Short mmCIF file of C-alpha atoms in Angstrom, two decimals:
data_model
loop_
_atom_site.label_atom_id
_atom_site.label_comp_id
_atom_site.label_asym_id
_atom_site.label_seq_id
_atom_site.Cartn_x
_atom_site.Cartn_y
_atom_site.Cartn_z
CA MET L 1 -5.80 81.01 -17.12
CA THR L 2 -3.79 78.24 -17.98
CA THR L 3 -4.98 74.61 -17.42
CA HIS L 4 -2.89 74.26 -14.35
CA GLU L 5 -4.13 77.10 -12.64
CA GLN L 6 -7.38 75.91 -13.05
CA GLN L 7 -6.86 72.70 -11.71
CA GLY L 8 -4.84 74.21 -8.82
CA THR L 9 -7.89 76.51 -8.56
CA ALA L 10 -10.54 73.67 -8.34
CA GLN L 11 -7.63 71.56 -5.95
CA GLN L 12 -7.52 74.92 -3.26
CA GLU L 13 -11.61 75.16 -3.80
CA ALA L 14 -11.92 71.14 -2.96
CA LYS L 15 -9.89 71.40 0.05
CA LEU L 16 -11.33 74.71 1.84
CA PHE L 17 -14.84 73.02 1.04
CA PHE L 18 -13.50 69.56 2.34
CA SER L 19 -12.03 71.07 6.12
CA ARG L 20 -15.60 73.67 6.03
CA PHE L 21 -18.18 71.29 5.84
CA LEU L 22 -16.71 68.46 7.54
CA LEU L 23 -16.46 70.65 10.64
CA GLU L 24 -19.93 71.71 10.38
CA TRP L 25 -20.50 67.89 10.34
CA TYR L 26 -18.65 66.85 13.38
CA GLN L 27 -20.35 69.26 15.62
CA GLY L 28 -23.75 68.17 15.27
CA GLN L 29 -22.45 64.24 14.43
CA LYS L 30 -19.39 63.54 16.48
CA ARG L 31 -20.13 60.73 19.57
CA ASP L 32 -19.96 61.19 22.85
CA LEU L 33 -17.08 59.29 23.93
CA PRO L 34 -15.39 59.57 27.37
CA TRP L 35 -11.99 61.18 26.50
CA ARG L 36 -14.04 63.96 24.56
CA ARG L 37 -15.03 65.33 27.07
CA HIS L 38 -11.95 66.95 28.59
CA ARG L 39 -8.54 68.21 26.90
CA ASN L 40 -6.31 65.90 29.44
CA PRO L 41 -3.38 64.80 27.29
CA TYR L 42 -2.93 62.31 29.44
CA TYR L 43 -6.43 60.14 28.97
CA ILE L 44 -5.95 61.62 25.14
CA TRP L 45 -2.76 58.99 25.10
CA ILE L 46 -4.29 56.46 26.97
CA SER L 47 -7.14 56.64 24.34
CA GLU L 48 -5.05 56.72 21.41
CA ILE L 49 -2.80 53.70 22.37
CA MET L 50 -5.90 51.74 23.28
CA LEU L 51 -7.39 52.31 19.81
CA GLN L 52 -4.68 50.87 17.72
CA GLN L 53 -5.99 48.24 16.03
CA THR L 54 -8.92 47.98 18.70
CA ARG L 55 -12.83 49.04 17.89
CA VAL L 56 -14.19 52.04 19.65
CA ASP L 57 -16.91 49.90 21.48
CA THR L 58 -14.34 47.52 22.84
CA VAL L 59 -11.82 50.44 23.96
CA ILE L 60 -14.70 52.62 25.83
CA PRO L 61 -14.93 50.00 29.41
CA TYR L 62 -11.26 49.36 29.29
CA PHE L 63 -10.60 52.85 29.06
CA ASN L 64 -13.06 54.20 32.06
CA ARG L 65 -11.37 51.13 33.97
CA PHE L 66 -7.67 52.07 33.40
CA ILE L 67 -8.07 55.95 34.30
CA GLU L 68 -9.91 54.72 37.46
CA ARG L 69 -7.31 52.36 38.45
CA PHE L 70 -4.28 54.67 36.70
CA PRO L 71 -5.71 58.55 37.06
CA THR L 72 -2.28 60.05 36.59
CA VAL L 73 1.16 59.69 34.83
CA GLU L 74 2.58 58.66 38.45
CA SER L 75 0.22 56.58 39.09
CA LEU L 76 0.75 54.26 35.85
CA ALA L 77 4.66 55.33 36.16
CA ASP L 78 4.54 53.32 39.96
CA ALA L 79 2.39 50.57 39.14
CA PRO L 80 3.76 47.02 39.25
CA GLU L 81 3.68 46.13 35.34
CA GLU L 82 1.93 43.12 36.51
CA GLU L 83 -1.29 45.26 37.28
CA VAL L 84 -0.67 46.97 34.34
CA LEU L 85 -0.93 43.85 32.13
CA LYS L 86 -4.14 43.11 34.08
CA CYS L 87 -5.83 45.94 33.72
CA TRP L 88 -4.73 45.67 29.62
CA GLU L 89 -5.91 41.82 29.96
CA GLY L 90 -8.78 41.20 26.36
CA LEU L 91 -7.00 44.20 24.63
CA GLY L 92 -4.16 42.31 23.13
CA TYR L 93 -1.10 43.40 21.91
CA TYR L 94 -0.01 43.46 24.91
CA SER L 95 3.75 45.54 24.03
CA ARG L 96 0.95 48.57 23.98
CA ALA L 97 0.73 48.76 27.71
CA ARG L 98 4.46 48.02 28.44
CA ASN L 99 5.44 50.93 25.77
CA LEU L 100 2.86 53.07 27.74
CA GLN L 101 3.79 52.34 30.97
CA HIS L 102 7.41 52.97 30.07
CA ALA L 103 6.88 56.39 28.37
CA ALA L 104 4.98 57.32 31.60
CA LYS L 105 8.21 56.89 33.50
CA GLN L 106 9.68 58.98 30.63
CA VAL L 107 7.36 61.78 31.67
CA LYS L 108 7.42 61.12 35.40
CA GLU L 109 11.53 61.72 35.49
CA GLN L 110 11.82 64.40 32.64
CA TYR L 111 8.65 66.05 32.27
CA GLY L 112 7.34 66.42 36.19
CA GLY L 113 4.41 63.79 35.38
CA GLN L 114 3.33 66.17 32.90
CA VAL L 115 2.82 65.36 29.07
CA PRO L 116 5.01 67.79 27.04
CA ASN L 117 3.45 70.12 24.60
CA ASP L 118 6.62 69.83 22.33
CA ARG L 119 6.64 67.91 19.06
CA ASP L 120 10.32 66.24 19.70
CA ALA L 121 9.27 65.75 23.21
CA VAL L 122 5.93 63.66 22.31
CA PHE L 123 8.16 61.80 19.76
CA GLY L 124 10.58 60.91 21.84
CA LEU L 125 8.46 58.62 24.46
CA LYS L 126 8.17 54.59 24.06
CA GLY L 127 5.38 53.69 21.54
CA VAL L 128 4.44 56.77 20.52
CA GLY L 129 4.70 56.95 16.37
CA PRO L 130 3.72 60.31 14.21
CA TYR L 131 0.00 59.08 14.34
CA THR L 132 -0.09 59.19 18.32
CA ALA L 133 2.47 62.25 18.39
CA GLY L 134 -0.11 63.97 16.03
CA ALA L 135 -3.14 63.10 18.15
CA ILE L 136 -2.10 63.97 21.26
CA LEU L 137 -0.34 67.57 20.11
CA SER L 138 -3.22 68.39 17.84
CA ILE L 139 -6.42 66.88 20.60
CA ALA L 140 -5.04 68.18 23.66
CA PHE L 141 -3.14 70.99 22.62
CA ASN L 142 -4.87 72.22 19.65
CA ARG L 143 -1.76 72.13 17.88
CA PRO L 144 -1.71 71.90 14.08
CA GLU L 145 -0.33 68.76 13.49
CA PRO L 146 -1.50 66.16 11.46
CA ALA L 147 -2.82 62.81 12.63
CA VAL L 148 -3.09 60.06 10.14
CA ASP L 149 -4.36 56.71 10.61
CA GLY L 150 -5.73 54.33 8.78
CA ASN L 151 -9.29 56.20 8.57
CA VAL L 152 -7.36 59.12 7.70
CA MET L 153 -5.39 57.69 4.71
CA ARG L 154 -9.15 56.16 3.15
CA VAL L 155 -10.56 59.10 3.94
CA LEU L 156 -7.78 61.49 1.81
CA SER L 157 -7.48 58.38 -0.71
CA ARG L 158 -10.89 58.78 -1.95
CA TYR L 159 -11.85 62.41 -1.60
CA PHE L 160 -8.77 63.69 -3.81
CA LEU L 161 -8.31 60.74 -5.75
CA ILE L 162 -4.81 59.10 -4.71
CA GLU L 163 -3.78 55.93 -6.70
CA ASP L 164 -0.59 55.68 -4.48
CA ASP L 165 -0.29 52.35 -2.48
CA ILE L 166 -0.60 53.69 1.57
CA ALA L 167 1.63 51.39 2.76
CA LYS L 168 4.71 52.91 1.42
CA GLY L 169 6.08 55.19 3.54
CA PRO L 170 6.26 58.06 0.84
CA THR L 171 2.68 58.05 0.19
CA ARG L 172 2.01 58.31 4.43
CA VAL L 173 4.59 61.45 4.37
CA ALA L 174 2.61 62.79 1.33
CA MET L 175 -0.53 62.26 3.43
CA GLU L 176 0.67 63.62 6.38
CA ARG L 177 1.44 66.72 4.41
CA LEU L 178 -1.78 67.17 2.68
CA ALA L 179 -3.46 66.30 6.01
CA ALA L 180 -1.57 69.55 7.66
CA GLU L 181 -2.72 71.67 4.67
CA LEU L 182 -6.15 71.05 5.65
CA ILE L 183 -5.96 72.10 9.26
CA PRO L 184 -8.31 75.09 9.46
CA GLU L 185 -6.00 77.84 11.71
CA GLY L 186 -7.37 77.38 15.38
CA GLU L 187 -9.18 74.18 14.77
CA ALA L 188 -6.25 71.35 14.88
CA SER L 189 -8.67 69.23 17.87
CA HIS L 190 -11.61 69.32 16.28
CA PHE L 191 -10.29 69.01 12.74
CA ASN L 192 -8.28 65.85 13.29
CA GLN L 193 -10.88 64.44 15.08
CA ALA L 194 -13.90 64.96 12.23
CA LEU L 195 -11.66 63.49 10.26
CA MET L 196 -11.31 60.29 12.11
CA GLU L 197 -14.88 60.18 12.82
CA LEU L 198 -15.63 60.49 8.97
CA GLY L 199 -13.89 57.54 8.54
CA ALA L 200 -14.86 55.74 11.50
CA LEU L 201 -18.41 56.37 10.68
CA VAL L 202 -19.15 57.00 6.83
CA CYS L 203 -16.25 56.52 4.67
CA THR L 204 -16.11 52.85 5.99
CA PRO L 205 -13.30 50.51 4.05
CA LYS L 206 -16.47 47.87 2.04
CA SER L 207 -19.02 50.01 2.07
CA PRO L 208 -18.80 53.66 2.66
CA ARG L 209 -21.90 56.09 3.05
CA CYS L 210 -21.84 58.07 0.22
CA LEU L 211 -25.20 59.80 0.78
CA PRO L 212 -25.13 61.48 4.11
CA CYS L 213 -20.97 62.11 3.39
CA PRO L 214 -20.84 66.27 4.28
CA VAL L 215 -18.22 66.30 1.37
CA MET L 216 -19.68 63.85 -1.51
CA GLU L 217 -20.05 66.60 -3.75
CA HIS L 218 -16.48 67.10 -4.35
CA CYS L 219 -15.28 63.57 -3.93
CA ALA L 220 -13.31 62.89 -6.42
CA ALA L 221 -13.74 59.03 -5.82
CA ARG L 222 -17.55 59.04 -6.00
CA LEU L 223 -17.61 60.95 -9.29
CA ALA L 224 -15.33 58.59 -10.88
CA GLY L 225 -17.04 55.69 -9.58
CA CYS L 226 -14.25 54.05 -8.04
CA GLU L 227 -14.71 54.81 -3.87
CA THR L 228 -15.01 50.98 -3.18
CA SER L 229 -11.33 50.29 -4.80
CA LEU L 230 -9.43 53.22 -3.13
CA PRO L 231 -7.27 53.11 -1.00
CA VAL L 232 -4.75 51.10 -3.00
CA LYS L 233 -3.35 48.74 -0.15
CA THR L 234 -0.32 45.87 -0.17
CA LYS L 235 -1.52 42.95 1.11
CA ALA L 236 0.34 41.66 4.07
CA LYS L 237 1.61 38.59 4.30
CA PRO L 238 -0.96 36.20 6.50
CA PRO L 239 0.16 35.07 9.43
CA ARG L 240 1.65 31.31 9.52
CA PRO L 241 -0.32 28.91 10.99
CA GLU L 242 1.09 26.55 13.99
CA GLU L 243 0.00 23.95 15.50
CA ARG L 244 0.48 23.48 19.42
CA LEU L 245 -0.30 21.07 22.63
CA ALA L 246 -1.72 22.40 25.57
CA ALA L 247 -1.85 20.87 28.70
CA LEU L 248 -4.95 21.60 30.97
CA VAL L 249 -3.46 19.81 34.20
CA GLU L 250 -5.89 19.33 36.70
CA GLY L 251 -4.72 18.58 40.49
CA ARG L 252 -5.84 16.04 43.11
CA GLY L 253 -4.91 16.29 46.91
CA GLU L 254 -4.44 19.41 47.88
CA HIS L 255 -4.23 20.80 44.73
CA ALA L 256 -8.09 19.56 43.88
CA GLY L 257 -10.06 22.11 42.23
CA ARG L 258 -6.85 23.97 40.66
CA VAL L 259 -5.28 23.69 37.40
CA LEU L 260 -1.65 24.48 36.62
CA ILE L 261 -0.18 27.64 34.88
CA ARG L 262 3.10 29.09 34.04
CA GLN L 263 4.55 32.25 33.32
CA ARG L 264 6.07 33.14 30.08
CA PRO L 265 9.46 34.88 29.65
CA SER L 266 10.08 38.23 30.55
CA SER L 267 10.73 39.41 27.52
CA GLY L 268 9.71 38.32 23.55
CA LEU L 269 6.06 37.29 22.42
CA LEU L 270 3.17 38.11 25.80
CA ALA L 271 5.96 38.59 27.77
CA ARG L 272 5.35 37.70 31.53
CA MET L 273 1.54 36.98 30.66
CA TRP L 274 0.08 33.58 32.52
CA GLU L 275 -0.98 30.63 30.09
CA LEU L 276 -1.41 26.83 30.16
CA PRO L 277 1.59 24.87 29.14
CA HIS L 278 1.76 24.55 26.07
CA TRP L 279 4.20 23.11 22.96
CA PRO L 280 4.90 23.11 19.24
CA ALA L 281 3.48 19.89 17.99
CA PRO L 282 5.40 18.49 15.41
CA PRO L 283 4.34 17.64 11.91
CA ALA L 284 2.37 14.38 11.47
CA GLU L 285 4.14 11.88 9.89
CA GLY L 286 3.49 11.72 6.33
CA GLY L 287 0.94 14.30 6.47
CA ALA L 288 0.51 17.85 4.72
CA ALA L 289 1.78 20.64 6.40
CA GLY L 290 -0.64 21.58 9.24
CA ALA L 291 -1.97 18.21 9.20
CA LEU L 292 -2.91 16.77 12.99
CA LEU L 293 -0.86 14.20 14.74
CA PRO L 294 -3.19 11.08 15.45
CA GLU L 295 -4.54 11.44 18.96
CA ALA L 296 -2.11 8.60 20.36
CA ALA L 297 0.83 10.29 18.85
CA ALA L 298 -0.06 13.90 20.24
CA LEU L 299 -0.78 12.37 23.70
CA ASP L 300 2.73 10.47 23.43
CA ARG L 301 4.44 13.75 22.51
CA LEU L 302 2.75 16.32 25.54
CA ARG L 303 3.37 12.99 27.80
CA ARG L 304 7.07 13.50 27.21
CA SER L 305 7.00 17.15 27.36
CA LEU L 306 5.41 17.41 30.45
CA ARG L 307 8.04 15.10 31.93
CA GLN L 308 10.81 16.96 30.14
CA ALA L 309 9.45 19.74 31.61
CA GLY L 310 9.37 18.13 35.12
CA ILE L 311 5.61 18.56 35.51
CA PRO L 312 4.78 15.48 37.04
CA ALA L 313 0.93 14.80 35.34
CA ARG L 314 -0.20 12.25 32.28
CA PRO L 315 -2.30 13.46 29.71
CA ALA L 316 -5.82 11.46 29.66
CA GLU L 317 -8.08 13.26 26.50
CA HIS L 318 -8.35 15.69 24.18
CA TRP L 319 -10.61 17.96 25.57
CA MET L 320 -11.02 21.13 22.85
CA ALA L 321 -9.37 23.60 20.32
CA ALA L 322 -8.84 27.47 20.24
CA GLU L 323 -6.95 29.75 17.88
CA HIS L 324 -4.95 32.60 18.88
CA THR L 325 -4.03 35.09 15.96
CA PHE L 326 -0.86 37.46 16.18
CA SER L 327 0.28 39.96 13.32
CA HIS L 328 2.57 36.80 12.27
CA ILE L 329 1.60 33.60 13.66
CA VAL L 330 -1.80 32.16 14.45
CA TRP L 331 -1.75 29.65 17.02
CA THR L 332 -4.15 26.41 17.02
CA LEU L 333 -4.08 25.07 20.22
CA GLN L 334 -5.11 21.23 20.85
CA VAL L 335 -5.89 21.47 24.63
CA TYR L 336 -5.95 18.37 26.47
CA ARG L 337 -6.75 17.27 29.93
CA CYS L 338 -4.08 16.33 32.21
CA ARG L 339 -4.20 14.60 35.44
CA GLU L 340 -1.37 15.44 38.22
CA GLU L 341 0.46 12.54 39.13
CA ASP L 342 2.55 11.04 42.14
CA VAL L 343 5.99 12.08 41.04
CA ARG L 344 7.38 9.05 42.83
CA ALA L 345 5.46 6.71 39.99
CA LEU L 346 6.59 8.89 37.13
CA PRO L 347 10.01 8.13 35.23
CA LEU L 348 11.44 11.64 36.69
CA ALA L 349 15.10 11.82 37.87
CA ALA L 350 15.96 11.35 41.12
CA GLU L 351 16.70 15.17 41.90
CA GLY L 352 13.38 15.72 40.71
CA ARG L 353 11.39 13.39 42.92
CA THR L 354 13.55 15.08 46.12
CA ALA L 355 12.60 18.65 45.28
CA TYR L 356 9.12 17.27 44.80
CA ALA L 357 8.97 16.12 48.30
CA ALA L 358 10.61 19.27 49.55
CA GLY L 359 7.81 21.57 47.63
CA GLN L 360 5.39 19.97 49.95
CA SER L 361 6.34 21.63 53.02
CA GLN L 362 8.24 24.55 51.41
CA GLY L 363 6.48 27.87 50.44
CA ALA L 364 6.61 29.57 47.00
CA GLY L 365 9.13 32.57 48.07
CA ASP L 366 11.41 29.82 50.38
CA ALA L 367 12.37 27.99 47.00
CA GLY L 368 15.70 30.54 46.80
CA LEU L 369 15.36 29.91 42.71
CA PRO L 370 17.06 32.35 40.06
CA ASP L 371 14.90 34.89 38.11
CA ALA L 372 14.20 33.85 34.62
CA THR L 373 16.38 34.96 31.43
CA GLY L 374 13.55 36.49 30.14
CA ARG L 375 15.16 35.16 26.73
CA ALA L 376 12.86 36.08 23.59
CA GLU L 377 10.77 33.46 21.92
CA ARG L 378 12.27 31.53 18.86
CA PRO L 379 10.25 30.25 16.19
CA ALA L 380 9.43 26.83 17.30
CA ASP L 381 10.90 23.69 14.73
CA GLY L 382 9.15 20.89 15.56
CA ASP L 383 12.63 18.92 17.00
CA ASP L 384 11.86 17.30 20.48
CA VAL L 385 12.02 19.54 23.71
CA PRO L 386 15.19 19.06 25.12
CA VAL L 387 15.51 17.58 28.46
CA GLY L 388 16.37 20.34 30.96
CA ASN L 389 18.17 20.25 35.02
CA PRO L 390 14.52 18.60 36.89
CA VAL L 391 15.19 20.86 39.81
CA THR L 392 16.45 24.42 38.63
CA GLY L 393 15.10 23.98 35.33
CA ASN L 394 10.98 23.65 36.48
CA GLY L 395 11.22 24.86 39.71
CA LEU L 396 9.38 22.12 41.72
CA ALA L 397 9.61 23.61 44.88
CA GLY L 398 7.54 26.59 43.94
CA LEU L 399 5.01 24.38 41.73
CA TYR L 400 4.07 22.04 44.65
CA SER L 401 3.93 24.53 47.18
CA ALA L 402 0.63 24.44 48.87
CA ALA L 403 0.56 28.38 48.56
CA SER L 404 -0.14 30.32 45.71
CA PRO L 405 0.91 33.46 46.34
CA GLY L 406 -0.74 36.33 43.96
CA LEU L 407 0.80 37.78 40.94
CA PHE L 408 1.79 41.26 43.24
CA ALA L 409 3.57 39.10 46.03
CA GLU L 410 6.87 40.27 45.94
CA ASP L 411 8.18 36.73 46.44
CA SER L 412 6.68 35.55 43.82
CA VAL L 413 9.23 32.56 41.92
CA SER L 414 11.02 32.81 38.72
CA VAL L 415 13.18 30.29 37.42
CA GLU L 416 15.68 29.86 34.40
CA PRO L 417 14.45 27.88 31.46
CA PHE L 418 16.79 25.33 32.04
CA ALA L 419 19.98 25.52 34.16
CA ASP L 420 22.44 25.38 31.32
CA GLY L 421 20.99 28.20 29.39
CA SER L 422 19.89 25.54 26.77
CA GLY L 423 16.21 24.54 25.62
CA SER L 424 13.07 26.51 24.75
CA PRO L 425 12.46 29.96 26.90
CA GLU L 426 8.64 28.70 26.56
CA ASP L 427 9.60 26.32 29.19
CA GLY L 428 10.70 28.83 31.53
CA GLY L 429 9.23 31.11 34.51
CA ALA L 430 7.12 30.66 37.47
CA VAL L 431 4.14 27.93 37.30
CA ARG L 432 1.33 28.19 39.57
CA TRP L 433 -1.63 26.18 40.82
CA ILE L 434 -4.86 28.18 40.53
CA ASN L 435 -8.79 28.26 41.14
CA ARG L 436 -11.26 30.41 39.61
CA GLU L 437 -10.96 32.97 42.24
CA ASP L 438 -7.14 33.40 41.85
CA MET L 439 -7.83 33.96 38.25
CA ALA L 440 -8.18 38.15 39.20
CA ASN L 441 -4.71 38.36 40.47
CA TYR L 442 -3.01 37.11 36.94
CA ALA L 443 -2.92 38.33 33.34
CA PHE L 444 -3.89 35.81 30.79
CA PRO L 445 -3.99 36.40 27.11
CA ASN L 446 -7.20 35.94 25.72
CA VAL L 447 -7.48 32.47 24.27
CA PHE L 448 -6.26 31.57 27.57
CA LEU L 449 -8.91 33.13 29.53
CA LYS L 450 -11.53 31.93 27.41
CA LEU L 451 -9.90 28.75 27.88
CA LEU L 452 -9.79 28.73 31.74
CA ASN L 453 -13.51 30.41 32.40
CA HIS L 454 -14.74 27.79 30.07
CA TYR L 455 -13.02 24.98 32.01
CA PHE L 456 -14.14 26.25 35.49
CA ASP L 457 -17.78 26.87 34.27
CA GLU L 458 -17.62 23.00 33.29
CA GLN L 459 -16.68 22.27 36.93
CA ASP L 460 -19.64 24.51 38.52
CA SER L 461 -21.87 22.48 35.96
CA ASN L 462 -20.83 19.75 37.01
CA GLN L 463 -21.17 20.06 40.87
CA VAL L 464 -24.99 21.43 40.09
CA ASN L 465 -25.99 18.44 38.23
CA GLY L 466 -23.61 16.38 40.23
#
């Protein structure tokens, strides 16, 4: 037997060993996870989307609540998007929820509400890539499709001593081919879950637990002493930092006990979610990149931004800082308490004062304002916020209505960022005065959810200690 043939035989033995002992280990060690208690392809699909970029312990309560609220494909397809986002609130990466609902509509319309048992059909669903498609087809239908995610690539890199960069497309394709070869006949569902489980519990990124590993005997990286240096992965470009000034506008009079929130545009970053108004902070004059503005300059900048957005409020003091991390950007929010002001006392245009007065007796659903344009967010460049039309550009009639309709109300107000279509799309969308109870009707990114809860906790504590 030639050396090449010997190597081939050893490789085949290693593959058979891997598949056999991994399955045996899984049967005794698998976790009792809610989506493993059935073969419902819809539930498996939901779990796989939620598990992207998210820990299992975090996902479990979200999964249980989600399938309780949306138990079928049809119920998800027919739900208001805002309600889906509210159920997703806190999980992050909200495009997952939007894509999931879009795909549910595809399944309802094209496949009668049944998740298809067909590779091309599953691949054609919005937001479903190679890994998710493989997971659905193998786990739910026991089809011999590979499901290769980061955990799986790490396990295979170490066991077979693969030193190619897993961030590159050709390496992933090779990993998928290898994973498919390892699937024992008739065991695709259990095998793929076992492979994921090994990566999650034993073959972990920084400190692999080699001693309890069921396949350690033939792990090439362990035998070579390089298990901690694999897999090879090119480091992603770090997200760029961005300072922003946020306004916590406290109401007075009929708005006492409430704060102002606004809705983001219908597409782009955090689309249609609710937040505290905020704007990019200009760089500190003469300071290094990322240097904070002096307090007086920050207050002045925020005052002008509020005025130009048509929000009659005056910044009072710095309240707290918060951070929100995306894949490509990190927001550092400097949050200032702002007091609602009588519009007549502020330098707004006459049209703005007229709209304010009209809004005192006009319900939000009667404003007759146009829908949001939904333009995608563009990077902030630090220039002054452009002045828009103070009537149609900020929705004062809806803003100063005593009514505070729920998120799912059909007459919810949306407005264009600016009447002439210019300016930052961040200044568009509906606006509301809310108290703590109202928060249940609105979907917030996690950072704003925490800020609002912290604020209302403070108010409750102040009342108790009064």
